[in-house]
Amino acid sequence: MNVLSTTGQVLRAKRDTDLADVATSVTAGESPANEAADLRRRTETVAATAATHADEVDRAARFPQEAIAAARSQRLLGIMVPHEFGGEGAGMSDVTDVCYALGRACASTAMIYAMHQTKMALVLRHGRGNAWHQRLLRRVCAEQLLLASSTTEGQSGGDVRKSAAAIETQDERITLERAATVISYGQEADGVVTMARRAPDAAPSDQVLVVFLKQDYTLERLVGWDTLGMRGTCSSGFKLRATGERDQILPEPYETIHLRTMMPVAHLTWSAAWAGVAAGAVERARLFVREAARRSNGQLPPGAAHLTRANASLRTLRALVASAVRRFEASDAAALESVDFQTAMNLHKVNASELAIAVVMSALQASGLTGYRNDSEFSIGRALRDVLSSPIMINNDRILANAATSSMLSGVPASLRD
Ligand SMILES: Cc1cc2nc3c(=O)[nH]c(=O)nc-3n(C[C@H](O)[C@H](O)[C@H](O)COP(=O)(O)OP(=O)(O)OC[C@H]3O[C@@H](n4cnc5c(N)ncnc54)[C@H](O)[C@@H]3O)c2cc1C
């Protein structure tokens, strides 16, 4: 299912004659089964590269350049873009499958891919036939451009519904100067999607979303990124100084974009990446238990029951993500904006992050000291450090506090199928 169809916003694609037609990686008329197999094969290629370099990326807290180069050469960055713009028309379930597969290999690569695809979904679903954004879609497919995200600002933490910096407009030109607390892969990205107040006299909640390409901005580093986990996301803080055309602003207000796309797609792609990290830890624990049993004439190690628990929790986590993706894909604009959907997608993030940590902890308990060691092939350390970022990325406390009023107002469903 194409991600565009969920809100019925089929882009009226006016062929942009400025740009040469771009080759698509999927031959027109190819069957959906072949397309799916092709995407799986290309994803596996990228995941294998990501896995090879994951430890070194983590150790050096460096950008996973090999994995992202592989994603570019396998043309994974523009998969959601419709065929007519040079993409493959992939849906949210395809994208989350890629996030999961990459998460098993390298959490930072998966999170970078998840953030990029969230930005792509914003442009796709809310560019509304705007020529500048259509050109961008073609360029992402043709040149495999990587888009970063700047939402967190100054001291406001994870409150993305308020902005301090404002767009300044003069004739058709805009400028923006923003103290971005963190911009993952800010240095490496080809563009950044950022929010801002609509104008200097606008309220903090009167926000717009704007896309700037690398030649439009400078980044002055304010703070580095030496963290417990997700070290390869290179999420340093920057002063962002950007100029561009008025057309680079997405036409719809951020409030609408947030409800229909930003929040749900971020939570779906992130949770898919965390599920992948959890799955990677379970696989290591399984290999450890097998190896321990082999060495003891088939006698299972004492922690083996924790592997069962890790598997059980992973099943629940995967089902949680899959059902949330299905719900998103089946929702029209009104359903996406409903209080029930918004609450569900926010709580999905909280549940998925907590469950992902529980899975990794069970995997660690299954493998004991061997899993605790950093110098073991069965080490769970990197997965644990990476997955501990999950409650912080838009803090679970903030989400739970914001959902308190709707929790108080909505009654408990009367039936299991409600
Ligand atoms: C790996 C990673 C990558 C990231 N990449 C980006 C990026 O590319 N671009 C970007 O803009 N941002 C990015 N972020 C930032 C992220 O999206 C959040 O904005 C940020 O993590 C929130 O930081 P915080 O916990 O300090 O802020 P807050 O949400 O303000 O939380 C601060 C503290 O206050 C508590 N708290 C907050 N609200 C409440 C409440 N209502 N009730 C009780 N307690 C509360 C929290 O528990 C927490 O301890 C990234 C974060 C991570 C971890």
XYZ file of C-alpha atoms and ligand atoms in Angstrom:
471
model
C 0.000 0.000 0.000
C 1.354 3.371 -0.932
C 1.894 5.666 2.027
C 0.237 8.477 0.090
C -3.057 6.699 -0.205
C -3.644 6.706 3.552
C -4.872 10.278 3.564
C -6.163 10.151 0.034
C -3.631 12.792 -0.886
C -2.690 11.480 -4.264
C -0.096 13.860 -5.552
C -1.130 15.466 -8.768
C 2.142 14.883 -10.467
C 2.862 17.535 -13.017
C 5.858 16.309 -14.966
C 8.672 18.645 -14.123
C 10.342 19.326 -17.407
C 13.373 20.948 -15.758
C 14.571 17.600 -14.637
C 15.503 14.634 -16.703
C 13.462 11.537 -16.051
C 15.109 9.385 -13.479
C 15.534 5.665 -13.822
C 13.529 3.607 -11.386
C 14.979 0.535 -9.785
C 11.704 -1.288 -10.200
C 10.701 -2.166 -13.716
C 7.206 -0.993 -14.594
C 4.796 -3.890 -14.517
C 6.912 -6.046 -12.225
C 4.751 -8.142 -9.909
C 4.318 -7.046 -6.269
C 5.855 -10.366 -5.135
C 8.977 -9.727 -7.220
C 9.160 -6.148 -5.970
C 8.919 -7.359 -2.363
C 11.610 -10.006 -2.920
C 13.828 -7.433 -4.617
C 13.445 -4.988 -1.708
C 14.204 -7.769 0.787
C 17.344 -8.752 -1.094
C 18.590 -5.151 -1.307
C 17.811 -4.620 2.393
C 19.788 -7.743 3.333
C 22.770 -6.423 1.360
C 22.700 -3.144 3.281
C 22.138 -4.920 6.627
C 25.180 -7.137 5.990
C 27.353 -4.061 5.428
C 25.880 -2.374 8.518
C 26.611 -5.454 10.657
C 30.224 -5.601 9.481
C 30.940 -2.052 10.658
C 28.537 -1.761 13.626
C 31.089 -2.338 16.408
C 33.569 0.117 14.932
C 30.819 2.727 14.347
C 29.799 2.370 18.000
C 33.367 2.430 19.348
C 34.386 5.524 17.395
C 30.944 7.200 17.625
C 31.231 7.755 13.886
C 28.670 7.976 11.090
C 27.972 4.550 9.546
C 29.204 5.715 6.162
C 29.601 2.227 4.660
C 26.016 1.243 5.526
C 24.531 4.515 4.261
C 26.646 4.254 1.081
C 25.237 0.740 0.643
C 21.690 2.051 1.226
C 22.343 4.626 -1.494
C 23.734 2.092 -3.943
C 20.767 -0.223 -3.233
C 18.486 2.788 -3.767
C 16.747 2.455 -0.411
C 16.426 6.178 0.380
C 13.569 7.016 -1.984
C 11.522 3.811 -1.828
C 8.328 5.519 -0.610
C 8.312 8.002 -3.479
C 5.745 7.113 -6.167
C 7.029 5.579 -9.415
C 6.203 8.721 -11.382
C 8.791 10.643 -9.350
C 11.435 7.958 -9.663
C 10.656 5.916 -6.552
C 9.003 2.577 -5.883
C 5.723 3.508 -4.188
C 6.647 1.470 -1.109
C 4.306 1.603 1.881
C 4.873 2.070 5.585
C 5.070 -1.687 6.160
C 7.931 -1.912 3.627
C 9.776 0.935 5.312
C 9.319 -0.479 8.816
C 10.540 -3.879 7.582
C 13.735 -2.188 6.388
C 14.095 -0.400 9.760
C 13.693 -3.738 11.565
C 16.245 -5.514 9.368
C 18.782 -2.692 9.792
C 18.120 -2.578 13.549
C 19.185 -6.217 13.857
C 22.528 -5.237 12.314
C 23.317 -1.693 13.530
C 20.980 0.417 15.647
C 22.474 3.730 14.490
C 22.042 2.844 10.808
C 18.438 1.798 11.482
C 17.664 5.000 13.380
C 19.241 7.171 10.675
C 17.137 5.355 8.079
C 14.010 5.704 10.266
C 14.530 9.456 10.705
C 15.217 9.964 7.005
C 12.045 8.069 6.040
C 9.987 10.101 8.517
C 11.180 13.272 6.784
C 10.396 11.722 3.398
C 6.851 10.921 4.539
C 6.333 14.562 5.548
C 7.352 15.867 2.141
C 5.398 13.168 0.305
C 2.178 13.565 2.213
C 2.186 17.326 2.777
C 4.085 18.780 -0.187
C 0.658 18.969 -1.910
C 1.775 19.294 -5.495
C 4.228 22.097 -4.633
C 6.830 22.236 -7.461
C 9.813 22.702 -5.112
C 8.928 19.628 -3.069
C 8.183 17.561 -6.171
C 11.629 18.420 -7.479
C 13.057 17.341 -4.137
C 11.304 13.957 -4.368
C 12.872 13.363 -7.769
C 16.275 14.415 -6.509
C 16.082 12.109 -3.478
C 15.443 9.192 -5.834
C 17.964 10.188 -8.487
C 20.755 11.298 -6.147
C 19.782 9.297 -3.036
C 19.817 12.410 -0.852
C 19.752 11.882 2.925
C 17.462 14.153 4.975
C 18.003 14.979 8.659
C 15.561 16.290 11.231
C 15.699 19.328 13.483
C 12.840 19.459 15.966
C 14.464 19.751 19.390
C 15.429 23.338 20.103
C 17.199 25.257 22.842
C 15.972 24.348 26.314
C 12.500 23.181 25.276
C 13.501 19.497 25.256
C 11.101 17.158 23.527
C 8.169 19.586 23.263
C 7.894 19.613 19.484
C 4.626 21.537 19.522
C 6.357 24.800 20.385
C 9.104 26.607 18.513
C 11.274 29.532 19.515
C 13.005 30.413 16.232
C 10.871 32.107 13.581
C 10.907 32.255 9.796
C 11.738 35.731 8.524
C 10.376 36.536 5.081
C 11.484 39.185 2.615
C 9.766 39.072 -0.776
C 10.103 35.431 -1.822
C 13.163 34.716 0.346
C 13.118 33.209 3.838
C 15.749 32.996 6.568
C 15.894 30.972 9.766
C 18.389 30.870 12.619
C 17.821 28.091 15.111
C 19.649 26.676 18.162
C 19.201 22.975 17.446
C 19.925 20.896 20.562
C 20.588 17.813 18.443
C 20.562 17.105 14.722
C 21.379 13.465 14.075
C 23.886 13.080 11.196
C 23.612 16.862 10.742
C 27.094 17.084 9.207
C 26.538 14.175 6.844
C 23.001 14.907 5.642
C 22.183 16.465 2.268
C 19.315 18.449 3.730
C 17.399 19.135 6.912
C 13.679 19.283 7.610
C 13.029 21.687 10.451
C 10.176 23.397 12.204
C 9.864 27.045 13.127
C 7.343 29.668 14.126
C 5.511 30.895 11.026
C 6.705 34.506 11.518
C 8.419 36.635 14.160
C 5.036 37.725 15.568
C 3.511 34.202 15.558
C 2.727 32.241 18.733
C 5.175 29.419 19.670
C 2.581 26.828 18.588
C 1.929 28.475 15.192
C 4.541 26.391 13.428
C 5.531 25.494 9.895
C 7.847 22.857 8.511
C 10.549 23.800 6.045
C 13.103 21.871 4.014
C 16.576 23.259 3.478
C 19.204 21.645 1.281
C 22.875 21.627 2.181
C 23.748 24.647 0.047
C 21.030 26.633 1.897
C 22.536 26.446 5.381
C 25.566 26.486 7.631
C 25.973 24.506 10.846
C 28.003 25.841 13.743
C 28.666 23.053 16.222
C 27.449 23.852 19.750
C 27.809 20.484 21.458
C 29.184 17.047 20.521
C 27.665 13.560 20.793
C 29.476 11.296 23.233
C 26.633 9.151 24.517
C 25.889 5.774 26.017
C 24.323 4.394 22.854
C 23.145 5.278 19.357
C 26.635 6.683 19.005
C 26.726 6.391 15.223
C 23.754 8.742 14.807
C 26.259 11.567 15.487
C 23.497 13.743 16.947
C 25.528 16.850 17.764
C 23.928 20.205 18.536
C 24.257 23.063 16.055
C 23.350 26.619 15.374
C 21.497 26.268 12.088
C 21.557 29.348 9.820
C 19.483 28.869 6.687
C 18.134 30.847 3.765
C 15.866 29.703 0.973
C 12.734 30.320 -1.058
C 9.302 30.726 0.467
C 8.278 27.629 -1.546
C 10.482 25.438 0.648
C 7.902 25.763 3.442
C 5.396 22.896 3.410
C 2.000 24.424 2.623
C 0.058 22.826 5.481
C 0.342 24.020 9.103
C 2.632 21.920 11.279
C -0.264 21.031 13.566
C -1.889 18.993 10.772
C 1.421 17.524 9.658
C 2.225 16.492 13.215
C -1.051 14.674 13.770
C -1.277 12.912 10.419
C 2.325 12.093 9.711
C 5.145 13.334 11.924
C 4.142 11.689 15.182
C 2.756 8.388 13.836
C 5.473 7.787 11.230
C 8.273 8.670 13.665
C 6.854 6.316 16.278
C 6.317 3.497 13.773
C 9.746 3.679 12.174
C 11.552 4.153 15.508
C 9.712 1.249 17.107
C 10.542 -0.956 14.112
C 14.220 -0.052 14.529
C 14.100 -0.824 18.292
C 12.347 -4.128 17.573
C 15.243 -4.926 15.238
C 17.784 -4.084 17.952
C 15.877 -6.351 20.357
C 15.779 -9.139 17.754
C 19.535 -8.837 17.252
C 20.078 -9.276 20.999
C 17.788 -12.316 21.116
C 19.677 -13.909 18.242
C 22.977 -13.474 20.098
C 21.465 -14.952 23.268
C 20.104 -17.910 21.254
C 23.526 -18.595 19.752
C 25.075 -18.371 23.215
C 22.573 -20.864 24.691
C 23.137 -23.258 21.766
C 26.888 -23.033 22.128
C 26.694 -23.543 25.905
C 24.427 -26.602 25.426
C 26.778 -28.031 22.791
C 29.721 -27.719 25.166
C 27.773 -29.453 27.994
C 26.501 -32.498 26.104
C 23.104 -30.934 25.495
C 22.645 -29.608 29.023
C 20.966 -26.193 28.786
C 22.656 -23.364 30.715
C 20.803 -22.078 33.809
C 19.744 -18.854 32.078
C 18.005 -20.635 29.184
C 14.525 -19.843 30.519
C 15.317 -16.158 30.014
C 15.785 -16.903 26.310
C 12.214 -18.205 26.259
C 11.060 -14.992 27.907
C 13.116 -12.893 25.467
C 11.484 -14.728 22.557
C 8.010 -14.303 24.024
C 8.498 -10.562 24.590
C 9.971 -10.154 21.110
C 6.889 -11.809 19.610
C 4.689 -9.330 21.478
C 6.844 -6.408 20.377
C 6.801 -7.447 16.710
C 3.023 -7.918 16.837
C 2.625 -4.519 18.481
C 4.610 -2.781 15.743
C 2.935 -4.722 12.930
C -0.574 -3.964 14.187
C 0.237 -0.265 14.665
C 1.571 -0.120 11.075
C -1.604 -1.833 9.793
C -3.773 0.649 11.663
C -1.840 3.595 10.236
C -2.096 2.228 6.705
C -5.838 1.680 7.064
C -6.601 5.160 8.461
C -7.930 8.076 6.468
C -7.281 11.721 7.389
C -10.165 11.899 9.880
C -9.112 8.658 11.573
C -5.508 9.824 11.799
C -6.579 12.988 13.606
C -8.944 11.225 16.018
C -8.096 11.359 19.718
C -8.131 7.566 19.885
C -5.574 7.189 17.066
C -3.329 9.900 18.501
C -3.414 8.329 21.947
C -2.786 4.865 20.491
C 0.237 5.990 18.462
C 1.725 7.922 21.357
C 1.255 5.015 23.752
C 2.593 2.680 21.059
C 5.905 4.527 21.337
C 5.920 4.166 25.126
C 4.984 0.459 25.015
C 7.386 -0.432 22.213
C 10.325 1.297 23.890
C 9.671 -0.364 27.257
C 9.179 -3.767 25.661
C 12.318 -3.437 23.535
C 14.349 -2.780 26.692
C 12.707 -5.759 28.433
C 13.599 -8.034 25.502
C 17.233 -6.949 25.528
C 17.399 -7.366 29.323
C 16.050 -10.926 29.019
C 18.635 -11.653 26.334
C 21.319 -10.357 28.697
C 20.044 -12.518 31.545
C 20.003 -15.550 29.240
C 23.675 -15.114 28.458
C 24.944 -13.990 31.884
C 28.537 -12.864 32.159
C 29.254 -13.788 28.530
C 26.562 -11.369 27.362
C 27.751 -8.740 29.826
C 31.293 -8.802 28.480
C 32.227 -6.308 25.768
C 34.887 -8.655 24.393
C 32.587 -11.592 23.678
C 31.032 -12.549 20.358
C 27.764 -12.943 22.327
C 27.978 -9.490 23.945
C 24.619 -7.776 24.510
C 26.262 -4.516 25.622
C 25.859 -2.506 22.434
C 22.212 -3.512 21.998
C 21.443 -2.574 25.601
C 23.150 0.819 25.364
C 21.436 1.550 22.040
C 17.960 0.493 23.133
C 18.151 2.612 26.298
C 17.762 5.654 24.033
C 14.207 4.574 23.223
C 12.344 6.067 26.214
C 14.293 9.342 25.783
C 13.514 10.044 22.113
C 10.488 12.188 22.942
C 10.545 11.269 26.585
C 8.026 8.643 27.691
C 7.296 10.739 30.807
C 6.278 13.646 28.594
C 4.036 11.411 26.449
C 2.389 9.788 29.468
C 1.770 13.155 31.128
C 0.291 14.604 27.919
C -2.033 11.594 27.528
C -3.316 11.803 31.101
C -6.400 13.898 30.261
C -7.560 11.649 27.396
C -6.911 8.595 29.610
C -9.164 10.108 32.251
C -11.932 10.953 29.765
C -12.084 7.724 27.728
C -13.684 4.701 29.346
C -12.372 1.158 29.190
C -13.629 -0.706 26.060
C -16.560 -3.024 26.734
C -15.374 -5.796 24.443
C -12.043 -7.247 23.378
C -12.779 -6.371 19.751
C -13.510 -2.654 20.320
C 19.446 8.853 19.571
C 18.731 10.167 19.539
C 18.650 10.867 18.361
C 17.980 12.082 18.289
N 17.944 12.749 17.099
C 17.317 13.938 17.032
C 17.306 14.674 15.811
O 17.844 14.239 14.804
N 16.686 15.867 15.777
C 16.061 16.385 16.879
O 15.513 17.459 16.776
N 16.043 15.718 18.057
C 16.669 14.512 18.163
N 16.702 13.849 19.364
C 16.073 14.474 20.545
C 14.743 13.803 20.924
O 13.854 13.763 19.863
C 14.129 14.489 22.113
O 13.749 15.771 21.796
C 15.063 14.584 23.235
O 15.664 13.315 23.442
C 14.351 15.009 24.484
O 15.347 15.304 25.424
P 15.090 15.405 26.958
O 14.730 14.067 27.500
O 16.232 16.120 27.564
O 13.895 16.429 27.041
P 12.525 16.427 27.769
O 11.488 15.733 26.987
O 12.268 17.850 28.057
O 12.760 15.645 29.130
C 13.654 16.125 30.136
C 13.336 15.426 31.449
O 12.074 15.864 31.915
C 11.211 14.780 32.150
N 9.896 15.203 31.669
C 9.608 15.863 30.522
N 8.297 16.118 30.451
C 7.746 15.605 31.574
C 6.425 15.555 32.080
N 5.421 16.136 31.420
N 6.220 14.939 33.245
C 7.238 14.387 33.944
N 8.524 14.408 33.512
C 8.760 15.009 32.354
C 11.792 13.595 31.397
O 11.564 12.377 32.069
C 13.269 13.912 31.363
O 13.895 13.362 32.487
C 17.374 12.619 19.463
C 17.443 11.915 20.666
C 18.128 10.706 20.722
C 18.191 9.971 22.019
